Coordinates of C-alpha atoms and ligand atoms in Angstrom, one line a residue:
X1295 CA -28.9 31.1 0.9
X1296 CA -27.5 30.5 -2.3
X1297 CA -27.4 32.8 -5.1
X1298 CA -27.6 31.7 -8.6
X1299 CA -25.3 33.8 -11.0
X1300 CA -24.3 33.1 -14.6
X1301 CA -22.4 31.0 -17.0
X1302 CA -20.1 33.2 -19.4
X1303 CA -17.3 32.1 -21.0
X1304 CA -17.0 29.0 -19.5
X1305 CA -17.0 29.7 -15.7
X1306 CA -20.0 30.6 -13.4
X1307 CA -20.0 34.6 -12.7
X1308 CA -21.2 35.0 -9.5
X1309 CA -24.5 37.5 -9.3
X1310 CA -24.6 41.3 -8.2
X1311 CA -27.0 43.9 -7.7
X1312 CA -30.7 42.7 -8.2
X1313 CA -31.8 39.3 -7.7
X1314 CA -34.9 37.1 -6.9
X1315 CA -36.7 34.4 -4.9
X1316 CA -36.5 31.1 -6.7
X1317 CA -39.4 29.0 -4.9
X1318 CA -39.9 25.0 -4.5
X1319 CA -43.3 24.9 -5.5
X1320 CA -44.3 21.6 -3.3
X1321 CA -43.7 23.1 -0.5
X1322 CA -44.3 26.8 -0.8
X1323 CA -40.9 27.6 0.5
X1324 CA -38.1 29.7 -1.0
X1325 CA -34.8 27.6 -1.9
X1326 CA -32.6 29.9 -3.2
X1327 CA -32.0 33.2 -5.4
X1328 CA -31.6 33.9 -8.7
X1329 CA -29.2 37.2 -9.7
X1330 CA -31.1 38.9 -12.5
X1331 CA -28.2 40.0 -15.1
X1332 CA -27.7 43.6 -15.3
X1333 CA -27.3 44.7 -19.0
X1334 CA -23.4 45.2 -18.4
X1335 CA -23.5 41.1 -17.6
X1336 CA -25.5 40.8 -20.5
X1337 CA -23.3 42.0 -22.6
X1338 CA -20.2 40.5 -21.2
X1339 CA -21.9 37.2 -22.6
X1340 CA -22.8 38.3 -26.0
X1341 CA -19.0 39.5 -25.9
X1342 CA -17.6 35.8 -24.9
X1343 CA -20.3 34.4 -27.6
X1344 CA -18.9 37.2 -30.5
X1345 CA -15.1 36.0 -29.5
X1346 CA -15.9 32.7 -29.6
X1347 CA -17.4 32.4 -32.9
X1348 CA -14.9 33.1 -35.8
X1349 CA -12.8 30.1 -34.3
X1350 CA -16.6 27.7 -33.8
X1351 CA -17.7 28.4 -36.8
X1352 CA -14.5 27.2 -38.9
X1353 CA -14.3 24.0 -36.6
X1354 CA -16.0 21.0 -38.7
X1355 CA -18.9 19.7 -38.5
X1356 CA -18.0 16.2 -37.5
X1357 CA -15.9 17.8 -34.5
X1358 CA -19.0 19.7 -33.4
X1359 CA -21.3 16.8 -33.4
X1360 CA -18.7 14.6 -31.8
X1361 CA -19.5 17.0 -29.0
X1362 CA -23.1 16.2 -29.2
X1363 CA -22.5 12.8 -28.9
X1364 CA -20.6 13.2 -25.3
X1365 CA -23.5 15.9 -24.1
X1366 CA -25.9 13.1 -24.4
X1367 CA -24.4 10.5 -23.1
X1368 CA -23.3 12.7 -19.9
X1369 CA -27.2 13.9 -20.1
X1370 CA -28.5 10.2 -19.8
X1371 CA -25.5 9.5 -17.4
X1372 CA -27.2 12.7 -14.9
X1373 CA -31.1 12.0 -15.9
X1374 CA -31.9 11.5 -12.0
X1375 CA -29.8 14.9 -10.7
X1376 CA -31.6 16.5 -13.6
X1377 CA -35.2 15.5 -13.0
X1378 CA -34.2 16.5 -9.1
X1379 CA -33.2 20.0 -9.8
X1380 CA -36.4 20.2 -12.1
X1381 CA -39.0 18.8 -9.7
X1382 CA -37.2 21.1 -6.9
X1383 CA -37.8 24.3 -9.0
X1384 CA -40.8 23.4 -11.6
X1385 CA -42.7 20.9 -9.7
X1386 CA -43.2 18.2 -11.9
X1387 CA -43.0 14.8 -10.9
X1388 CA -39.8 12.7 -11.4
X1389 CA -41.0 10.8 -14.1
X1390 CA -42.4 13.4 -16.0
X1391 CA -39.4 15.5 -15.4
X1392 CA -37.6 12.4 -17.2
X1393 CA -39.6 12.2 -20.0
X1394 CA -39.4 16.4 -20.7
X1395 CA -35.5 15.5 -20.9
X1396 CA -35.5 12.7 -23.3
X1397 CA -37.6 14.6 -25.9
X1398 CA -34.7 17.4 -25.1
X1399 CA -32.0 14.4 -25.5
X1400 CA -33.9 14.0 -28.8
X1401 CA -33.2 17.3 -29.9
X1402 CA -29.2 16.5 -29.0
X1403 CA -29.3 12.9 -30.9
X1404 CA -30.8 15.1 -34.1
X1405 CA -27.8 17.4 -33.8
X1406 CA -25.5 15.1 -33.5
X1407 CA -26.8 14.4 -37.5
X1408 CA -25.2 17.7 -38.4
X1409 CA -22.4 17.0 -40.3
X1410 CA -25.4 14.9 -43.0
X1411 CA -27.7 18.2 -42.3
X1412 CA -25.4 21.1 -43.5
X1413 CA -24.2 19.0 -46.4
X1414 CA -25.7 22.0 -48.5
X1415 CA -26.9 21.4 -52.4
X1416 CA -25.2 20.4 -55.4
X1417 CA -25.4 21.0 -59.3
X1418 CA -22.8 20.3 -61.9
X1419 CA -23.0 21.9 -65.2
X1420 CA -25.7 24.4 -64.3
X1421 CA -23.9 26.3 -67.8
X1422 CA -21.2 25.0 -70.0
X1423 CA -18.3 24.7 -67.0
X1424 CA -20.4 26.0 -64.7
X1425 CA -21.2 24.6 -61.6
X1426 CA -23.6 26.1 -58.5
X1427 CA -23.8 24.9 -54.9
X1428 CA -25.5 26.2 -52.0
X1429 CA -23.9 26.2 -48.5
X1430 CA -25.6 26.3 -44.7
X1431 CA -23.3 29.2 -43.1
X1432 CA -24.0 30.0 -39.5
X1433 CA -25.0 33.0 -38.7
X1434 CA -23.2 34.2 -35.1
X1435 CA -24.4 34.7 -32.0
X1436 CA -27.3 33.7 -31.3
X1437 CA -30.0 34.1 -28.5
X1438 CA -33.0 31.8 -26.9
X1439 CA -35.3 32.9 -24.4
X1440 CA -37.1 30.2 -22.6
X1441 CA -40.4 29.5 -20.7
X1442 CA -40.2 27.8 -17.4
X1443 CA -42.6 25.1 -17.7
X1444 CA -39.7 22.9 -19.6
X1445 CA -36.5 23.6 -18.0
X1446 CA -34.5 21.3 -19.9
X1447 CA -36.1 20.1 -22.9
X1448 CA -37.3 23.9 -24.3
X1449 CA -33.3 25.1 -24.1
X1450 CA -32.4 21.8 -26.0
X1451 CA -34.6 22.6 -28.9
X1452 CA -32.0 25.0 -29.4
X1453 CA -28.2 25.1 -28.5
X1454 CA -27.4 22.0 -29.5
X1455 CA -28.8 22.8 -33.1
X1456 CA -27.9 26.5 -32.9
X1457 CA -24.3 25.5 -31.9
X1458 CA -24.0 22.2 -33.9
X1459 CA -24.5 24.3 -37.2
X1460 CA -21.5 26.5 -35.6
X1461 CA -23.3 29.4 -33.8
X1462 CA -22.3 30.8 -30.3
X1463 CA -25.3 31.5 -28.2
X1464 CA -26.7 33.0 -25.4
X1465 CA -29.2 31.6 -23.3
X1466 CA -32.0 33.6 -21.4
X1467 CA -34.0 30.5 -19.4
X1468 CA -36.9 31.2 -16.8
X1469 CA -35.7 32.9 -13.7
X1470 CA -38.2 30.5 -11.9
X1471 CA -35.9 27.2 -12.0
X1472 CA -32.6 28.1 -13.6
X1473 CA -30.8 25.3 -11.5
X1474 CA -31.2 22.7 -14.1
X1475 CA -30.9 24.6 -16.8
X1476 CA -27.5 25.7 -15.7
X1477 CA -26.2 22.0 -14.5
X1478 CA -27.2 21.1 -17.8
X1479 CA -25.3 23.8 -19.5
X1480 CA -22.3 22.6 -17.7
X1481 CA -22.6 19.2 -19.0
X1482 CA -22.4 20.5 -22.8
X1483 CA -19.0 22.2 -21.5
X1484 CA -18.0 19.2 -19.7
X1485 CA -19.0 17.2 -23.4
X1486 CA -15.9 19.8 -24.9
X1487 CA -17.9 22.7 -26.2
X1488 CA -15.1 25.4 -25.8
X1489 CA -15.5 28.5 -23.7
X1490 CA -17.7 31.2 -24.7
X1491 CA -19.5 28.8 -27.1
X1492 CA -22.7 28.3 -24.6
X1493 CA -23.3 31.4 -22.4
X1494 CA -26.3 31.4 -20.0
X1495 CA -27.8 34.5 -18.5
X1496 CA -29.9 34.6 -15.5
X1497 CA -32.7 37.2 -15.6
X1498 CA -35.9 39.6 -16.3
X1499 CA -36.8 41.9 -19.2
X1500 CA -33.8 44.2 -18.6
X1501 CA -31.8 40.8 -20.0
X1502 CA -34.2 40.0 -22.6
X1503 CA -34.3 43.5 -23.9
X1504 CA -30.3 43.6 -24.2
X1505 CA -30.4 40.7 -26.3
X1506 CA -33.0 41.6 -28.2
X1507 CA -31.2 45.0 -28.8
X1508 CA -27.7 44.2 -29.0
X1509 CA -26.5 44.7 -32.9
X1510 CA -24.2 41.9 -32.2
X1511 CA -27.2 39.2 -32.1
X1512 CA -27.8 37.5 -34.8
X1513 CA -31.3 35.9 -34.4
X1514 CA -33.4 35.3 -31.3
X1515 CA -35.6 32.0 -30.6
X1516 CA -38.1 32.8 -28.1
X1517 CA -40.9 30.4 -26.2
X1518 CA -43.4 31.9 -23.9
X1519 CA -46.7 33.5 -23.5
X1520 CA -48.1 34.7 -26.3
X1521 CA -48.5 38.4 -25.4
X1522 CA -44.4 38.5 -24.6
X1523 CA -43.7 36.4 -27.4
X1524 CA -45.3 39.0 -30.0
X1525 CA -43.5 42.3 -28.0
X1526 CA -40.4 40.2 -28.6
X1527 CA -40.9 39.1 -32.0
X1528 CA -42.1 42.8 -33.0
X1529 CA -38.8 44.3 -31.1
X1530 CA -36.4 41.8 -32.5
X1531 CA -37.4 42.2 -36.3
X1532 CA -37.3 45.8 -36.0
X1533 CA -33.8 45.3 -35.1
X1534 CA -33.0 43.2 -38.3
X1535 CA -32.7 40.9 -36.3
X1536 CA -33.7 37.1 -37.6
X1537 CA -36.7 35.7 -34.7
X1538 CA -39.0 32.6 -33.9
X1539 CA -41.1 33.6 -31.2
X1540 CA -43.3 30.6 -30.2
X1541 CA -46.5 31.4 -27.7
X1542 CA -49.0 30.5 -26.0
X1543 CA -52.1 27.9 -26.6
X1544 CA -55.7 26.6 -25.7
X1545 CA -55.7 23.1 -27.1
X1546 CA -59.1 21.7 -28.2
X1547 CA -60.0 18.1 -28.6
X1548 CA -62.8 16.6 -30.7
X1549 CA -64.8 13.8 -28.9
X1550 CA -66.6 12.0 -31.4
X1551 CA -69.6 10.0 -30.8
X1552 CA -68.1 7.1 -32.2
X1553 CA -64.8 7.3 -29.9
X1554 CA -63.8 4.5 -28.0
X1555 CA -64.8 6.6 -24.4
X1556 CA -62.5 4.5 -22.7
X1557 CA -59.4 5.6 -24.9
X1558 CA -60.6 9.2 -24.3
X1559 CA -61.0 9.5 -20.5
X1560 CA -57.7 7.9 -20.1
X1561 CA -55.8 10.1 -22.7
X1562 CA -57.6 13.4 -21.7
X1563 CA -56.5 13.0 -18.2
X1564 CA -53.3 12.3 -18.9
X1565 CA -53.4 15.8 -21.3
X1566 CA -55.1 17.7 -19.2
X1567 CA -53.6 17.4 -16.0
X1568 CA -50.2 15.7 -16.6
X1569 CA -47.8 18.6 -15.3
X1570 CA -50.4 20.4 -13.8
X1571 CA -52.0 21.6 -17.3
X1572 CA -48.4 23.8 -17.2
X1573 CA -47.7 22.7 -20.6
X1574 CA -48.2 24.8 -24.2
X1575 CA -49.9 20.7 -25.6
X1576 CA -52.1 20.2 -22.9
X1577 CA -55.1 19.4 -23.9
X1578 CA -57.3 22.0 -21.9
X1579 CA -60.7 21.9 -24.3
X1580 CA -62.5 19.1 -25.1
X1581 CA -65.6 19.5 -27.5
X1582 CA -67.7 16.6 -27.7
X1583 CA -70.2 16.3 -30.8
X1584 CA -73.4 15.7 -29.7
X1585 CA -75.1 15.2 -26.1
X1586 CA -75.2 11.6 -25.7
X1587 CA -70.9 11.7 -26.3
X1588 CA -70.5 14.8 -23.7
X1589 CA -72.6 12.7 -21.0
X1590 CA -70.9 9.8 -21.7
X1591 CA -67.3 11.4 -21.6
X1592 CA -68.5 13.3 -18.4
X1593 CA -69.1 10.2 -16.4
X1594 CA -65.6 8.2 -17.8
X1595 CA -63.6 11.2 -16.6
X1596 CA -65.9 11.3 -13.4
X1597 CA -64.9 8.0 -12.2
X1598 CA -61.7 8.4 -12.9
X1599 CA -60.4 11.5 -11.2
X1600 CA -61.1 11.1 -8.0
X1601 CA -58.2 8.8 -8.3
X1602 CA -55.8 11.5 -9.2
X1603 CA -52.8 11.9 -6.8
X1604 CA -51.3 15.4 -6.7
X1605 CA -48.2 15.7 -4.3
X1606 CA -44.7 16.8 -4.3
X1607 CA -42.3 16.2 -7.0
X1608 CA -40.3 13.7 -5.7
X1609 CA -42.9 11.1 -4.9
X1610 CA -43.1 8.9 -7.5
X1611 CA -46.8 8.3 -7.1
X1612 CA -48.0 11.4 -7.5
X1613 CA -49.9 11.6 -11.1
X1614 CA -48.9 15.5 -11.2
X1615 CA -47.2 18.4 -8.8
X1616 CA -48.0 22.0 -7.7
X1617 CA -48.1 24.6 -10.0
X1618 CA -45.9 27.0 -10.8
X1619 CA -46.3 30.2 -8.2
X1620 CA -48.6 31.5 -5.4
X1621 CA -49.6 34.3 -7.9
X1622 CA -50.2 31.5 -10.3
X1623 CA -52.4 28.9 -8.5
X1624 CA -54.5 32.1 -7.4
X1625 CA -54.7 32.8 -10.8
X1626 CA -56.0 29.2 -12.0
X1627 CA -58.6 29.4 -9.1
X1628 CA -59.6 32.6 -10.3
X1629 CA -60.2 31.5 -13.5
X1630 CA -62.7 28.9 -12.2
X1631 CA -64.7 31.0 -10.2
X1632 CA -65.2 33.2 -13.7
X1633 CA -66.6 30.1 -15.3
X1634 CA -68.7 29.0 -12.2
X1635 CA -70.0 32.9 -12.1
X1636 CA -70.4 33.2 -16.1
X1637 CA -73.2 30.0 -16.0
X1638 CA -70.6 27.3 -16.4
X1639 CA -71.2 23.7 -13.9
X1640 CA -67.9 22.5 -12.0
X1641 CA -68.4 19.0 -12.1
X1642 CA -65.1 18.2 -10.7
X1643 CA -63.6 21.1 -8.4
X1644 CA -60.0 21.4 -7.4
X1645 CA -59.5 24.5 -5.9
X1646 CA -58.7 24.4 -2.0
X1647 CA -57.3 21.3 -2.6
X1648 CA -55.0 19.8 0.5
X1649 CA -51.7 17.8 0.3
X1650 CA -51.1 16.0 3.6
X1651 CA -47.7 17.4 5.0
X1652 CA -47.3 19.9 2.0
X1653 CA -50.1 22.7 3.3
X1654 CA -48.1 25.5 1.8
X1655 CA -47.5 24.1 -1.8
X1656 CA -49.2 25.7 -4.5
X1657 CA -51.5 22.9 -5.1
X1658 CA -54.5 22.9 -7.6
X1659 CA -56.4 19.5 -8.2
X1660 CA -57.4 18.2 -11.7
X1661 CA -61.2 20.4 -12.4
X1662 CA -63.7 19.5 -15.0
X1663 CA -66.3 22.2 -16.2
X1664 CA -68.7 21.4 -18.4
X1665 CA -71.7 23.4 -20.7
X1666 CA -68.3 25.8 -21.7
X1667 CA -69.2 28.7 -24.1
X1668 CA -66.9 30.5 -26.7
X1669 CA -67.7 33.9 -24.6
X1670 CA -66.2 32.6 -21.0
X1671 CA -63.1 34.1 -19.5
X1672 CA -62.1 30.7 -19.0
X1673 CA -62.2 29.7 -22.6
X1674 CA -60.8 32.2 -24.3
X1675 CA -57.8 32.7 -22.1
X1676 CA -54.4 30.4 -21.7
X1677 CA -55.3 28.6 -18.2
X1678 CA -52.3 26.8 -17.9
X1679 CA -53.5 24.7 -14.7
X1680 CA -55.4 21.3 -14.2
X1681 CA -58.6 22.3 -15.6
X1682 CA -60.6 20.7 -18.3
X1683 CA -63.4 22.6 -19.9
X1684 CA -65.8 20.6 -21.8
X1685 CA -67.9 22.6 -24.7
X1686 CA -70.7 20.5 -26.3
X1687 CA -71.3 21.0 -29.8
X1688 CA -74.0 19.8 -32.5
X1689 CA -71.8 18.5 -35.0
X1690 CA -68.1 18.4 -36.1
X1691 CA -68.4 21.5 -38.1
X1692 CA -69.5 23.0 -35.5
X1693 CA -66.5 21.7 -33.4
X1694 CA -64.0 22.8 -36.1
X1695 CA -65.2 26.1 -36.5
X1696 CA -65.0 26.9 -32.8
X1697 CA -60.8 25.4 -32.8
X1698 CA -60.7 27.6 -35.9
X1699 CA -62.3 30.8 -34.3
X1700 CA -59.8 30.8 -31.3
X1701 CA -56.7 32.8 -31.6
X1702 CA -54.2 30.3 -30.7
X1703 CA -53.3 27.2 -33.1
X1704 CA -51.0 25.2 -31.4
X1705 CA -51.9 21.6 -30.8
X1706 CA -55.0 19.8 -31.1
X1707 CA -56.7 16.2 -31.5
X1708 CA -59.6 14.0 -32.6
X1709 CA -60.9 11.0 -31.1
X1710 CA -62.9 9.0 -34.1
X1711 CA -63.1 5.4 -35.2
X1712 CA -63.6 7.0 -38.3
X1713 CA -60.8 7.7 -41.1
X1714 CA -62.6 9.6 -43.1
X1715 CA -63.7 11.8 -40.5
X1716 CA -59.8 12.1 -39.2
X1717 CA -58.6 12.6 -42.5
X1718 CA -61.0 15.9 -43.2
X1719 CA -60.3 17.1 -39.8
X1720 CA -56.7 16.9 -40.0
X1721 CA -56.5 18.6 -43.9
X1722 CA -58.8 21.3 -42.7
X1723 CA -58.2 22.0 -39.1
X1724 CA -56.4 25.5 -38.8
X1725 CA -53.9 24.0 -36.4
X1726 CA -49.8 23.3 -36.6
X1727 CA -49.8 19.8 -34.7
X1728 CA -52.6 17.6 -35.1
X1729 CA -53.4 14.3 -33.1
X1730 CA -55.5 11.3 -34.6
X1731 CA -56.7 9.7 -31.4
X1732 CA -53.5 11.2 -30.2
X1733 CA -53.8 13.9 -27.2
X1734 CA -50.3 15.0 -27.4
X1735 CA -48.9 15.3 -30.7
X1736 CA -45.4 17.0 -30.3
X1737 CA -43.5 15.8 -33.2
X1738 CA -40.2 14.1 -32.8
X1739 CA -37.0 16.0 -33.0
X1740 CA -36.7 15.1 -37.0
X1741 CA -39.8 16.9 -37.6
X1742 CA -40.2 20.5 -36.4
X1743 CA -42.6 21.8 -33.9
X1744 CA -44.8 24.9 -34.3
X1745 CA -48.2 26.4 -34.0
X1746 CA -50.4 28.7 -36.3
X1747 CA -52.0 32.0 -35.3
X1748 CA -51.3 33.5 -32.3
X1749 CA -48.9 30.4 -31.3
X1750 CA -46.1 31.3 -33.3
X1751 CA -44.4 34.8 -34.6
X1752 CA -42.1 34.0 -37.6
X1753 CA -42.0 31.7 -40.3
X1754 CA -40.0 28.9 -39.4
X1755 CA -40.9 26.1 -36.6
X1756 CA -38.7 25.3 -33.9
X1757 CA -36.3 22.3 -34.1
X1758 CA -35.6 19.7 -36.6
X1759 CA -35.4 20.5 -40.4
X1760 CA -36.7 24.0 -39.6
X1761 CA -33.9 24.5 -37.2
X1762 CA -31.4 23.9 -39.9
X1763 CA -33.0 26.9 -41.6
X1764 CA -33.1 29.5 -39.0
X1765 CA -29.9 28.8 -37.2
X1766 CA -27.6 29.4 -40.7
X1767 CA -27.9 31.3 -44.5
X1768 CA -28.3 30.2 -47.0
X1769 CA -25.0 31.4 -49.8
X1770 CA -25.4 29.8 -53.4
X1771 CA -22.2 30.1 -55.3
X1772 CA -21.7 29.5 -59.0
X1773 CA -18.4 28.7 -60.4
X1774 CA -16.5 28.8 -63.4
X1775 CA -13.1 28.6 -64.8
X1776 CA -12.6 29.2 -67.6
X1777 CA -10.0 26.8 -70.0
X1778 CA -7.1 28.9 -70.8
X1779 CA -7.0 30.4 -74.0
X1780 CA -11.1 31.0 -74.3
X1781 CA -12.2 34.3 -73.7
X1782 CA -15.1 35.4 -74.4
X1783 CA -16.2 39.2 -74.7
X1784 CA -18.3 41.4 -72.6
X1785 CA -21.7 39.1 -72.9
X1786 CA -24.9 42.3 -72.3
X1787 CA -28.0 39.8 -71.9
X1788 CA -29.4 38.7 -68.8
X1789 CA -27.4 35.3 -68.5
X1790 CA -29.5 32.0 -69.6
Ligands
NAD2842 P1 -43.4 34.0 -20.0 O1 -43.8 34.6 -21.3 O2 -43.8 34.7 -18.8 O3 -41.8 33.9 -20.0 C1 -41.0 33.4 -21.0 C2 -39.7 34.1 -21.0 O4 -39.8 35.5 -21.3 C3 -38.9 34.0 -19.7 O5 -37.6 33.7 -19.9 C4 -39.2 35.3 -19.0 O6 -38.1 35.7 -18.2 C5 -39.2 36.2 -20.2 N1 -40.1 37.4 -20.0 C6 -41.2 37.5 -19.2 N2 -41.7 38.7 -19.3 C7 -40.9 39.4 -20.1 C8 -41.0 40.8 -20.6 N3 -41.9 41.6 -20.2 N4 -40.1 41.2 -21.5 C9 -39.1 40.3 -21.9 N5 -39.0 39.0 -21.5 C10 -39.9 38.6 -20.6 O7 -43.9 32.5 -20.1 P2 -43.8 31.4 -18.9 O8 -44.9 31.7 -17.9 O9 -42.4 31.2 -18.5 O10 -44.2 30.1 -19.7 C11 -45.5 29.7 -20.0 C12 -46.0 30.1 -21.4 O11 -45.1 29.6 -22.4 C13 -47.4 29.6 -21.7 O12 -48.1 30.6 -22.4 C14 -47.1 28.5 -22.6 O13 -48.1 28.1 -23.5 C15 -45.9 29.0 -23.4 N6 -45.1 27.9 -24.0 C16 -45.2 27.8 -25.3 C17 -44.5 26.8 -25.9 C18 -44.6 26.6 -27.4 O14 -43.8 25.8 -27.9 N7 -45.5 27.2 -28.1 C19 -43.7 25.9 -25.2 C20 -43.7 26.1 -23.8 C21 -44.4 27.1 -23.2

């Protein structure tokens, strides 16, 4: 069976001592292993990253994104191998597994814009002769640690910006599918990034914790669960260290009683379910406003999912995949017995569900549960699976206040026909990415992408402008020179 090792310094390292099973969810079976990095491996990375930079960091801008521009054409040259070794690992369908790598390939096309990015700021004759400017400066090696529900397109919200503003970095991705994040990492040296510039490191906390100690780190950019993503957050910044820790979420929609129904049946099961409810957007809440919107919601969706197809990855057909783990689709179900036992009704049920030919995947099928309350298990908690809970509320304050109660504040949505309505939602919600009539409203790569509350530790948002920001420092230097023969004595006020 193969073992997955490591990518240091340009060459794979193969794996020693501890390792683990890396399962194909669609059918249940293990594939391979994945070598979890001892810290000595760990730091043989950082060390390539460290040797790397001085020589990175002084090459220009234009150079580095000309290497941007060859990762993404090899990335859409190798979009089907990709989307294999993601279905293989993650589970997701094909298609969808194409569509998580162009948003990443977005990420790479923005990077290639770095040369116009780090351009810096500019003021002549900030005194007499004096001019001040303000420059972008990397800051050294860097480290991301990386969920596994998007393989490739989480890592690509930050190498190629993190190296592109002349970084080095480490990556730490999800010891569940590590094949296509390493394939893809190969492609970025194959697009001339030189050695030691990209290092990835398979493995568990013992990794993470390295990085996270290591005085040679610079800055860490995690994405994960919310309970790791504060531990790392809190452990990072009391190393000095710069971090972005971005977490988990329980995405609420508002179904308004004017929405066009038909709109929101076929958007919320697309949300809900696409990727098996495995992604930090789903939409996993919806709260209709009033009775009549709930029942009339209820029966859209009704007649609709019945016509869901969930099956392995490599079947085009299939609407969405397995989830992620044994442990995890026993953890979904469990999650829908707590709302059947805490008064809840399953109106859709998709636990014991059977895939022809795949009985050992780890399959759950799309679940609706309506008359939801803010005290279930189920709705307070991260589900992460194909379930859609469906709260009913009196009015759209009443809606607001209960997205604006719940700890996380990642992603949510409104369905209206009315502007005005949108428009307050959308100024007061207490949310990072809103959607008008929109279920999934990840910004593009020139915009940055970030939650409030308990969805994001740090003050800057992943990618885009905000990248630019937490992968350098700002230095403002203020010049003068003074004409020969003026010289002016010690000056002994505060300089205006
Ligand atoms: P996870 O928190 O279990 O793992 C994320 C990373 O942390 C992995 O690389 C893992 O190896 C590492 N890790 C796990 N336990 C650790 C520990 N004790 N100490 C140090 N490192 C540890 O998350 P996951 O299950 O891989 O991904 C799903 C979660 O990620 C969901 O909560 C989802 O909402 C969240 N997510 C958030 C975003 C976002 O942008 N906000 C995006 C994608 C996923």
């Amino acid at each position: 069976m193969t073992t997955l090792g490591h990518l240091i310094n340009g060459s794979r390292v193969a794996g020693e001592g501890r390792h683990q099973d890396i399962f194909n969810p669609s059918t249940g079976e293990v594939g391979s292993r994945v070598s979890l990095a001892s810290k000595a491996t760990v730091e043989d990375a950082i060390a390539a990253a460290e040797a790397a930079f001085p020589a990175w960091r002084d090459t220009p801008p234009a150079k580095r994104a000309r290497v941007m521009f060859n990762f993404k054409q090899l990335l859409e040259q190798n979009a089907d191998e990709i989307a294999r070794l993601i279905g293989q690992e993650h589970g997701k369908i094909v298609h969808d597994a194409k569509g998580e790598l162009q948003r990443g390939i977005e990420n790479v096309e923005y990077a290639c814009g770095a040369p116009e990015l780090l351009k810096g700021e500019h003021s002549k004759n900030t005194g007499p002769g004096i001019d001040s400017w303000s420059e972008f400066q990397p800051l050294g090696v860097v480290a991301g640690i990386t969920p596994f529900n998007f393989p490739a397109m989480v890592p690509l919200w930050m190498y190629p910006m993190a190296i592109a503003c002349g970084n080095t970095f480490v990556l730490k991705p999800s010891e569940r599918d590590p094949s296509a994040v390493l394939y893809i990492a190969e492609l970025a040296l194959e697009a001339g990034l030189p050695a030691g510039v990209l290092n990835v490191v398979n493995g568990d906390k013992e990794a993470v914790d390295t990085l996270l100690d290591d005085a040679r780190v610079q800055a860490v950019s995690f994405v994960g669960s919310t309970p790791i993503a504060e531990a790392i957050y809190a452990r990072a910044s009391a190393n000095g260290k710069r971090c972005q820790a971005l977490g988990g979420a329980k995405n609420h929609a508002i179904v308004m009683p004017d929405a066009d129904m038909d709109n929101v049946a076929n958007s919320l099961t697309g949300a809900a379910f696409g990727s098996s409810g495995e992604r930090c957007m789903a939409l996993s809440v919806a709260v209709a406003v009033g009775d009549d919107a709930a029942d009339a919601m209820i029966d859209k969706l009704k007649a609709q999912m019945p016509s869901l197809k969930v099956g392995p990855y490599h079947d085009a057909d299939n609407d969405f995949g397995p989830v992620i783990t044994r442990a995890h689709q026993e953890q979904v179900c469990g999650y829908i017995d707590s709302a059947e036992q805490q008064g809840a009704s399953i109106v859709v049920d998709g636990r014991g569900v059977q895939v022809p030919g795949h009985e050992n995947g780890f399959y759950v099928g799309g679940t609706l549960i309506d008359h939801v309350t803010p005290e279930m298990t189920c709705y307070q908690e991260e589900i992460f699976g194909p379930v859609l809970l469906v709260v009913r509320a009196r009015s759209m304050e009443e809606a607001m206040q209960l997205i604006d109660d719940h700890e996380y504040g990642n992603g949510t949505c409104i369905y209206t026909r009315d502007g005005e309505a949108a428009r307050y939602f959308s100024d007061r919600i207490q949310v990072g990415m809103v959607g008008i009539n929109v279920p999934l409203p990840v910004p593009v790569s020139y915009h940055s992408f970030g939650g409030w509350k308990r969805s994001l530790f740090g003050d800057l948002a992943a990618y885009g402008p905000d990248a630019v920001r937490f992968y350098t420092k700002r230095k403002t230097i203020t010049q003068r020179w003074p004409s020969s023969g003026v010289r002016e004595g010690a000056q002994f006020s505060f300089p205006s």
